[in-house]
Tab-separated table of C-alpha atoms in Angstrom:
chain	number	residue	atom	x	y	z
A	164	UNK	CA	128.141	91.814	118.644
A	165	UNK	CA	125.740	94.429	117.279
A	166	UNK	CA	128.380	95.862	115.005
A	167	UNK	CA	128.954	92.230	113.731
A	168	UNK	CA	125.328	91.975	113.009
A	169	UNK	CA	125.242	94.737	111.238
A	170	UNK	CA	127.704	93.989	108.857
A	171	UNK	CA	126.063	90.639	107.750
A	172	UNK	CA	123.168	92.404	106.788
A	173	UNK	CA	124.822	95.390	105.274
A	174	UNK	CA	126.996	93.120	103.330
A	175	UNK	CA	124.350	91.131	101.308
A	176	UNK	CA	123.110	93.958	100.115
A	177	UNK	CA	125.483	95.379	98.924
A	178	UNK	CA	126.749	92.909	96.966
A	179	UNK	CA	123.931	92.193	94.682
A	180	UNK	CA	123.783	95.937	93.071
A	181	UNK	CA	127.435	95.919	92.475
A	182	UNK	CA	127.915	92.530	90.503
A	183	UNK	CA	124.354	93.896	88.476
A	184	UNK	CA	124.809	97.098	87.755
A	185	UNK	CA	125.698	99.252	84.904
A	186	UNK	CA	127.816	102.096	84.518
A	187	UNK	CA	124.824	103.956	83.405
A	188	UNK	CA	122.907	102.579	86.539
A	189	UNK	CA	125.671	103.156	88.794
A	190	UNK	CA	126.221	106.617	87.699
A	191	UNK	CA	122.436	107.421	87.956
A	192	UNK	CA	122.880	106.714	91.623
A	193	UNK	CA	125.435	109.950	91.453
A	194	UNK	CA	122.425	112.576	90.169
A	195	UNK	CA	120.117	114.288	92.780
A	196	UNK	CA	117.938	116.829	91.475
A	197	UNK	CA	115.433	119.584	92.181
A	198	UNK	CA	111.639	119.527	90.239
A	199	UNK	CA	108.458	120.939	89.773
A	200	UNK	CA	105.000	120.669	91.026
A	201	UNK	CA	103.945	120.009	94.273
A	202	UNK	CA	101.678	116.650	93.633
A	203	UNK	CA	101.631	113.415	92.528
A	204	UNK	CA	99.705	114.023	89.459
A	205	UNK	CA	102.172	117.061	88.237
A	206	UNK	CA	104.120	116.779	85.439
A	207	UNK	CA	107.125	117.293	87.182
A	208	UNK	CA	106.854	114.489	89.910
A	209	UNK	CA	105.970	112.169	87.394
A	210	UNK	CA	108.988	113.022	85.408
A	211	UNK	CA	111.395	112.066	88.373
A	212	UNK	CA	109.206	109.005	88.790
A	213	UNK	CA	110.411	107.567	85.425
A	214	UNK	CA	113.654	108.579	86.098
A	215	UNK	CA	114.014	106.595	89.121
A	216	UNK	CA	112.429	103.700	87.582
A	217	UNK	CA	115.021	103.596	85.036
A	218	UNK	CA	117.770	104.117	86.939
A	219	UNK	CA	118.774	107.580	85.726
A	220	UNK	CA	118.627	109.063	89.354
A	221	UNK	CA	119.735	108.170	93.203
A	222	UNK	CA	117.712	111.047	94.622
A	223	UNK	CA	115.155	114.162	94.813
A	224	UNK	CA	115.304	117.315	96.648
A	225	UNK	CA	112.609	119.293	97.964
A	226	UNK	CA	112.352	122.732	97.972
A	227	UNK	CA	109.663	124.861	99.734
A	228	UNK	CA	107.588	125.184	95.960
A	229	UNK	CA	106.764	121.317	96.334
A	230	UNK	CA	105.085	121.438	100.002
A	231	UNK	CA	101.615	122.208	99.430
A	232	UNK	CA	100.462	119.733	102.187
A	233	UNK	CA	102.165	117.234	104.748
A	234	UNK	CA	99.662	114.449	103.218
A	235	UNK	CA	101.023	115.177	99.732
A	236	UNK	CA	104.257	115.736	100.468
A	237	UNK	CA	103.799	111.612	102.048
A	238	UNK	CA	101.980	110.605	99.215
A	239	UNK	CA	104.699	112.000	96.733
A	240	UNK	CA	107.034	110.268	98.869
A	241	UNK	CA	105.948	107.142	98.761
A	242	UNK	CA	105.708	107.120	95.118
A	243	UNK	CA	109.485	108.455	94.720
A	244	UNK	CA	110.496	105.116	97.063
A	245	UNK	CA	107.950	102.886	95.178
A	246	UNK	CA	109.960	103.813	92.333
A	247	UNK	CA	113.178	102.276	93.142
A	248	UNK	CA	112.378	100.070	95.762
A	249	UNK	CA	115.711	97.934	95.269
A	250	UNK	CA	118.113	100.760	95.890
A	251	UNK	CA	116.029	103.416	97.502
A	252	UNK	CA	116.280	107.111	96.654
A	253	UNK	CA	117.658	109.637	98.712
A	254	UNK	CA	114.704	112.114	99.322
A	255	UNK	CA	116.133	115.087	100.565
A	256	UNK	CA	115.182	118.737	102.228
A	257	UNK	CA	116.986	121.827	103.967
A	258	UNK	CA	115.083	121.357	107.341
A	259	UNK	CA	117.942	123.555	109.882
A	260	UNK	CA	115.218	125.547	111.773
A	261	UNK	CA	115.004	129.445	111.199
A	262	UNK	CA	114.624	130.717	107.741
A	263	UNK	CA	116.077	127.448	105.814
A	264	UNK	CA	112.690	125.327	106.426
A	265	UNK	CA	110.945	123.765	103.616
A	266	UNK	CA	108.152	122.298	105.848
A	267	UNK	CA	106.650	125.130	108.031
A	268	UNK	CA	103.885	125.997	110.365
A	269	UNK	CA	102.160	126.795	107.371
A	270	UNK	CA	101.936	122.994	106.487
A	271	UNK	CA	101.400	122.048	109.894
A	272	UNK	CA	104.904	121.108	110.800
A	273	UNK	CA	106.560	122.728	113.652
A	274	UNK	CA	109.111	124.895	113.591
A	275	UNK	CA	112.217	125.462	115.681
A	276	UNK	CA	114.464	128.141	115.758
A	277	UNK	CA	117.665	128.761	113.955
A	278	UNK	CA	121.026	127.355	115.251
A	279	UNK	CA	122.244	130.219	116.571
A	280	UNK	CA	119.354	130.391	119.050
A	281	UNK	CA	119.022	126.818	119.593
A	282	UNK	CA	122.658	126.723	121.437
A	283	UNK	CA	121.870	130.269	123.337
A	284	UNK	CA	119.148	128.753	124.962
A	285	UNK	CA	120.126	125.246	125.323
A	286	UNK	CA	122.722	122.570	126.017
A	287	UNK	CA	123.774	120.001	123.725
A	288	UNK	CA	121.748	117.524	125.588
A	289	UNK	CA	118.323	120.013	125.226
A	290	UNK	CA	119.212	120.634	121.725
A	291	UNK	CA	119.477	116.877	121.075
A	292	UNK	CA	116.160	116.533	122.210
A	293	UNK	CA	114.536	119.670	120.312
A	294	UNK	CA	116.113	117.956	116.954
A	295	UNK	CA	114.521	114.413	117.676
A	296	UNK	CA	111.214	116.358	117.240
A	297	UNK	CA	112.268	117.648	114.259
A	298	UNK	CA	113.516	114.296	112.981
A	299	UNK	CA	110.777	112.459	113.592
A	300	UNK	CA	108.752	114.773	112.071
A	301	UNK	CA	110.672	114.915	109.109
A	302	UNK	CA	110.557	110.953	108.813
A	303	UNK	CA	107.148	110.794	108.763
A	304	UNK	CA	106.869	112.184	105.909
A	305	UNK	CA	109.144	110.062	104.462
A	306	UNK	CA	112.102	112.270	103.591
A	307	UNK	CA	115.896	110.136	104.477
A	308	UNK	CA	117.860	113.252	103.962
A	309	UNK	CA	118.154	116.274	105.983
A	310	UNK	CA	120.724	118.771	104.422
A	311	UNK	CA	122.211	119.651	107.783
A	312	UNK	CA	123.872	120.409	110.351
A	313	UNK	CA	125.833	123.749	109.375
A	314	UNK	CA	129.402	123.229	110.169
A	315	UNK	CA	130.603	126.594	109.745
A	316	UNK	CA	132.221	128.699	112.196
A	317	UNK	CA	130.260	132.174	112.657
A	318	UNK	CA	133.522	134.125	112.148
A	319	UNK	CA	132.184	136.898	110.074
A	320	UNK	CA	129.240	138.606	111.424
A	321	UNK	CA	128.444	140.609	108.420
A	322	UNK	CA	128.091	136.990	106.699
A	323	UNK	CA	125.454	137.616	104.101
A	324	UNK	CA	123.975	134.071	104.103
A	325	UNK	CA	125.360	132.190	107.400
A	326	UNK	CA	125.399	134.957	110.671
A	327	UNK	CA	122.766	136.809	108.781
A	328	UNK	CA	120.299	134.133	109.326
A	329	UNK	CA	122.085	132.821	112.483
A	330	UNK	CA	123.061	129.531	110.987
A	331	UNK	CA	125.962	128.923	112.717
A	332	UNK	CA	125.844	127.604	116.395
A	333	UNK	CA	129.065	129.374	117.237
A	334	UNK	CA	132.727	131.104	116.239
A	335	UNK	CA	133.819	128.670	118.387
A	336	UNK	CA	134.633	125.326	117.168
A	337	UNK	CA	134.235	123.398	119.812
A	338	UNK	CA	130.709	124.489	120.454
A	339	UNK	CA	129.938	123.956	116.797
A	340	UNK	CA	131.154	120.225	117.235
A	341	UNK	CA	129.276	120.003	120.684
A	342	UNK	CA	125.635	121.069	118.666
A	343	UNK	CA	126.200	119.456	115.504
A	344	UNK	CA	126.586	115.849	117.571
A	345	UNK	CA	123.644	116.721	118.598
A	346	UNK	CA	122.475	117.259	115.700
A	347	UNK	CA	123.438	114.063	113.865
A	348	UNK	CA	122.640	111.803	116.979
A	349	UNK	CA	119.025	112.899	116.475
A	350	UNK	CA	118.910	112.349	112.683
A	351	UNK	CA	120.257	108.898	113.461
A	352	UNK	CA	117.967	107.869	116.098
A	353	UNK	CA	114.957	108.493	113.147
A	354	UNK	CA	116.708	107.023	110.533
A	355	UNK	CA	117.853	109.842	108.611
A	356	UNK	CA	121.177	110.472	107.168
A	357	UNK	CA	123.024	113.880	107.453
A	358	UNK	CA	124.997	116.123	105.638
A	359	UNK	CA	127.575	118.321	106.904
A	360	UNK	CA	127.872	121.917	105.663
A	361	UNK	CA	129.454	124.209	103.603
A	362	UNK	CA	132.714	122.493	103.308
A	363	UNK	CA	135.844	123.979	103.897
A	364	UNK	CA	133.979	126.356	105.845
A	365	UNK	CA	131.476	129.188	104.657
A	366	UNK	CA	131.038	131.343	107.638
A	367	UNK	CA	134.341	133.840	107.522
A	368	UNK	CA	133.085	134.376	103.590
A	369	UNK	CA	132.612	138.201	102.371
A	370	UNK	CA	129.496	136.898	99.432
A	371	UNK	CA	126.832	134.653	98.885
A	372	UNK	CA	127.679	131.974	96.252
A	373	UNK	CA	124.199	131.346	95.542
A	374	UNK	CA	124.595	135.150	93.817
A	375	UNK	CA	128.004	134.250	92.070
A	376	UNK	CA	131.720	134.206	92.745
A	377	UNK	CA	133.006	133.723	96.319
A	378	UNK	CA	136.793	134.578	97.187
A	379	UNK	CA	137.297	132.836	100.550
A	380	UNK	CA	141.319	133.329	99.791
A	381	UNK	CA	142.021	136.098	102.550
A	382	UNK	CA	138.969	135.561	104.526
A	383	UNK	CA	139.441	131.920	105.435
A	384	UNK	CA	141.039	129.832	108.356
A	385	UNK	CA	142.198	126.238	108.961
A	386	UNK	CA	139.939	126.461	112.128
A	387	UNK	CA	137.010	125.960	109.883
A	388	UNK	CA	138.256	122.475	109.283
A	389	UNK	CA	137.416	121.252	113.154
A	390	UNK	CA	134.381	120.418	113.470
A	391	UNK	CA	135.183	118.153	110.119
A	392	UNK	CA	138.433	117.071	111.670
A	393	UNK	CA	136.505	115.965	114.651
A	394	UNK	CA	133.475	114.930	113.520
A	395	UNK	CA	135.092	112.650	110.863
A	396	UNK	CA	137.039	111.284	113.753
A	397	UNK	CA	134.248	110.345	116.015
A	398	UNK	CA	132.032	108.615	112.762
A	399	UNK	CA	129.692	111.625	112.903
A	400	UNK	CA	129.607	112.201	109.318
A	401	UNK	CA	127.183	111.182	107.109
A	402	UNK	CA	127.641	112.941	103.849
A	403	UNK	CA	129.412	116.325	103.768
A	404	UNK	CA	128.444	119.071	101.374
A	405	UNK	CA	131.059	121.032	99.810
A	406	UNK	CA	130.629	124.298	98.993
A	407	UNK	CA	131.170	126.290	96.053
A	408	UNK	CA	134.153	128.487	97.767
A	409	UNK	CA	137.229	129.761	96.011
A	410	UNK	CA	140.520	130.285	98.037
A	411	UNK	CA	143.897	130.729	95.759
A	412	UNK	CA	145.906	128.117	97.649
A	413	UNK	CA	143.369	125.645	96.454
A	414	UNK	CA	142.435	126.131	92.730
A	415	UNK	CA	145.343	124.636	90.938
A	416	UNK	CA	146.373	128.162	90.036
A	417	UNK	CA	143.733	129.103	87.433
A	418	UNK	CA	142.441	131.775	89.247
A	419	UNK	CA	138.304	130.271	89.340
A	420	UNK	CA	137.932	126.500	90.827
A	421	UNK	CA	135.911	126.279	93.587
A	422	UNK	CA	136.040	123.868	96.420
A	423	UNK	CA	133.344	121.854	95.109
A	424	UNK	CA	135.297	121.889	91.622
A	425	UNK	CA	138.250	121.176	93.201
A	426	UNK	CA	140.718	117.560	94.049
A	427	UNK	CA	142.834	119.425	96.448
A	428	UNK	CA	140.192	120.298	98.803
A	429	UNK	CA	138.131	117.181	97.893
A	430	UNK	CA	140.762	114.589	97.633
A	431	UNK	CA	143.151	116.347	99.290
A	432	UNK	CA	141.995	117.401	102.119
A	433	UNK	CA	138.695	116.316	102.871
A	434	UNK	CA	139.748	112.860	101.589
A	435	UNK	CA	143.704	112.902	102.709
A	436	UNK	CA	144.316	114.988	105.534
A	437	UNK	CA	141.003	114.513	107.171
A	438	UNK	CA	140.164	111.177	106.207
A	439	UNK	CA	136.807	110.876	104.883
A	440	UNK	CA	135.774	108.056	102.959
A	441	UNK	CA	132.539	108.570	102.951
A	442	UNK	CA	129.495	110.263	100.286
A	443	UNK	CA	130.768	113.758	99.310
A	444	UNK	CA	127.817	115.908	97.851
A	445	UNK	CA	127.774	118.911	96.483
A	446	UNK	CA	125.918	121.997	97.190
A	447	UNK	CA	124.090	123.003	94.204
A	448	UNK	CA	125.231	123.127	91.199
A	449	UNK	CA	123.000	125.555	89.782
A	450	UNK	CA	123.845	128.196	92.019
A	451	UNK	CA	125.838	131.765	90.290
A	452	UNK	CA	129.414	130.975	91.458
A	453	UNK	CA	128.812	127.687	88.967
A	454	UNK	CA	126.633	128.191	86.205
A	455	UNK	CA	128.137	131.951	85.787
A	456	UNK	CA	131.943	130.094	85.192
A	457	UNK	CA	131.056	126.735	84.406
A	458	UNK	CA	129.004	125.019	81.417
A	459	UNK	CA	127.006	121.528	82.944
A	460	UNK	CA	129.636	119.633	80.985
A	461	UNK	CA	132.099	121.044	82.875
A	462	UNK	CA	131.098	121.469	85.977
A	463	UNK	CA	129.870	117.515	85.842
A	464	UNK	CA	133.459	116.289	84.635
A	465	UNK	CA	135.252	118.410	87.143
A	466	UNK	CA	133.151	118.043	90.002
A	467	UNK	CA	133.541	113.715	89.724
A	468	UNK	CA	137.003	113.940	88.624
A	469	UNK	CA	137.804	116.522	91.562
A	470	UNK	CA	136.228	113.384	93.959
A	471	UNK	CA	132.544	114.303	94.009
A	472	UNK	CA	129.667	111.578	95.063
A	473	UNK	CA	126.917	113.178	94.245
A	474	UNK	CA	125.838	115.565	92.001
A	475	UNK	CA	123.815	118.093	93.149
A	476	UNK	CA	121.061	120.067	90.757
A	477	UNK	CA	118.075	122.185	92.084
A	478	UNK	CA	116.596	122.567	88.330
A	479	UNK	CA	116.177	125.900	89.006
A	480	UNK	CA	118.124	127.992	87.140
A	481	UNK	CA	116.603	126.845	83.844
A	482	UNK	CA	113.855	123.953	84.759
A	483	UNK	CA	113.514	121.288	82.494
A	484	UNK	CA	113.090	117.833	82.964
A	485	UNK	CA	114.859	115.898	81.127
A	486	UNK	CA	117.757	117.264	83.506
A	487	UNK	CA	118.888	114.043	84.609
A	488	UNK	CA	119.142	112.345	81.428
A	489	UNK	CA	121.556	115.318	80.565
A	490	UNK	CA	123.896	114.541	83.296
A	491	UNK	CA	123.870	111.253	83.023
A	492	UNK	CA	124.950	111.402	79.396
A	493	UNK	CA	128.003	113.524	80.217
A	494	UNK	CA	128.800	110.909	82.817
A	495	UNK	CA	128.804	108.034	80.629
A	496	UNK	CA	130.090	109.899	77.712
A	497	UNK	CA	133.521	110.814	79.924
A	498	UNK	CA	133.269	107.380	81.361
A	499	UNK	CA	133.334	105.452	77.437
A	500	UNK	CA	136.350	107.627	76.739
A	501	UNK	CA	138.456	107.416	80.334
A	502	UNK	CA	138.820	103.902	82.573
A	503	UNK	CA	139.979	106.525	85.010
A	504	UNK	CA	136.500	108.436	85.296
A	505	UNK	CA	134.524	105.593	85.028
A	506	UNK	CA	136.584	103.639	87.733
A	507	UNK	CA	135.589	107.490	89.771
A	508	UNK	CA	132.086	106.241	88.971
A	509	UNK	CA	132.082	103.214	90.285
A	510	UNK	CA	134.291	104.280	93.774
A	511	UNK	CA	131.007	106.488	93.968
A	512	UNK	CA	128.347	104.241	93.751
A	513	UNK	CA	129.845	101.547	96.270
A	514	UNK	CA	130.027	104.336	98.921
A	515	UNK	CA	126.334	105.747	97.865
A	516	UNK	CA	124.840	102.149	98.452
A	517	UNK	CA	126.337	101.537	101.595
A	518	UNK	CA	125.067	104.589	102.783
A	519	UNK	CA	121.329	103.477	101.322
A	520	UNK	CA	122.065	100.449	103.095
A	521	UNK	CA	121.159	102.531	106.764
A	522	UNK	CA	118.301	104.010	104.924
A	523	UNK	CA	114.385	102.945	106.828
């Protein structure tokens, strides 16, 4: 019966911003991006303000630079959802415990250890419980996103950016699944939406993509794909984040697309073999193994055409805010010229509302 409820009052809602929207509104909804300042009154926030009133974004993501205080970081928030209050934004951190924190003791928040320690020391059932604190927490601030929980197998242990920090609960799938159900139950139970991560599976890697290329090709194994495989299975899925990974098998033969760049891992597998139908993000698209192969017109065009939801930019690299607009332009530019692309547009949006549909 509650499932039936549900979908009457999903349903409505959906179908209002469908019949109304634009192309150019429905592929704002596809840009997420990083800014400056850490207050309401900065330039920066008030830039992504206007974007979200005009429809030019579906999102903002935090990164430790924009946490001065807990009480800004809820006033900021509130404005961001204020902004958009039909179709609200996806306001997003990296929250895993450990090093990847963007609200820290130093704020007030508490902190929790990496994954890696969290399943040492406890069960699924303790973790669980150590993650609804951490939920909450991060709800109350009035973020809907957590970028988490790692996926990745801790194959590798000279891993330069997943064993290294102990990101990983485990080499061993099953565990991994075990923790990050746990993980997602607890996101859930606050209201928050997940993201699983680094699709196909970052942990066996021999580099860090955020430096540049990554060459997954001999390092790799299909039993990165479990915890996908059985995650997707049980409806424990979210979003997942793809990664910016190369492996030969996978890069239509030209030697340089990554996963993230790439239909036969997206549609292929992620889509095909694993079924997934839901929001596919990226990880960021500003990171070296992009921005030192790709130009933004490329990497936008490939990553939707590849099967891409969302569009992932920390505005880092280069800051400048009129970021958005630039994205969306290439979007609608491909769209005016291909009914194929802007049909990818619009299979986009209808999964990113019904996602915003769970949103508190």
């Amino acid at each position: 019966m509650l499932r039936l409820l549900c979908a009457f009052i999903v349903l409505p809602f959906l179908a209002q911003p469908l019949a109304a929207a634009t192309l150019e509104e429905m592929a704002g909804q596809m840009i997420l991006v990083g800014f400056e300042g850490d207050g309401p009154a900065d330039a920066g926030v008030k830039a992504v303000v206007s974007d979200l009133e005009a429809g030019r974004l579906g999102g903002v993501m935090y990164l430790k630079k924009n946490v001065s205080t807990l009480q800004t970081v809820r006033e900021m928030n509130g404005i961001f959802r204020a902004a958009s209050p039909d179709l609200p934004p996806f306001i997003t951190l990296d929250q895993e415990g450990g090093a990847v924190e963007r609200l820290t003791r130093d704020v007030g928040f508490t902190e929790i250890p990496n994954a890696e320690t969290v399943a040492a020391n406890n069960t699924p059932e303790q973790a669980e419980a150590l993650y609804s604190g951490m939920a909450q927490g991060i709800g109350e601030q009035g973020f809907s996103v957590n970028f988490g929980p790692v996926a990745d197998l801790n194959t590798n242990p000279e891993n330069q950016i997943i064993a290294r920090f102990g990101r990983a609960f485990s080499a061993d799938p099953m565990v991994v699944i075990d923790y990050d159900t746990a993980f997602v139950r607890a996101h859930r139970a606050a209201g928050l939406v997940t993201a699983l991560k680094h699709f196909p599976g970052h942990g066996s890697s021999t580099a860090d993509s955020h430096e540049g290329f990554v060459d997954i090709t001999r390092s790799w194994s299909p039993d990165e794909l479990e915890p996908y495989r059985v995650l997707i299975a049980g409806d424990m899925a979210d979003m997942v984040m793809v990664g910016h990974l190369y492996h030969a098998d996978y890069a239509n033969g030209d030697g340089e697309t990554p996963s993230s760049l790439s239909p036969r891992w997206i549609d292929g597998v992620l889509r095909g073999e694993l079924g997934f139908d839901g929001v596919v993000i990226s990880d960021d698209l500003e990171m070296g193994a992009i921005r030192e192969h790709f130009s933004l017109e490329d990497t936008v065009v490939k990553a939707v055409r590849a099967g891409m939801d969302i569009l992932l930019f920390s505005n880092t690299a280069d800051y400048r805010p009129g970021l958005a607009q630039d994205v969306l332009d290439i979007l609608v530019s491909e769209a005016a010229a291909d009914p194929a692309f802007a049909a990818r547009i619009e299979e986009s949006y209808r999964r990113i509302v019904a996602l915003k549909a769970r949103l508190r």
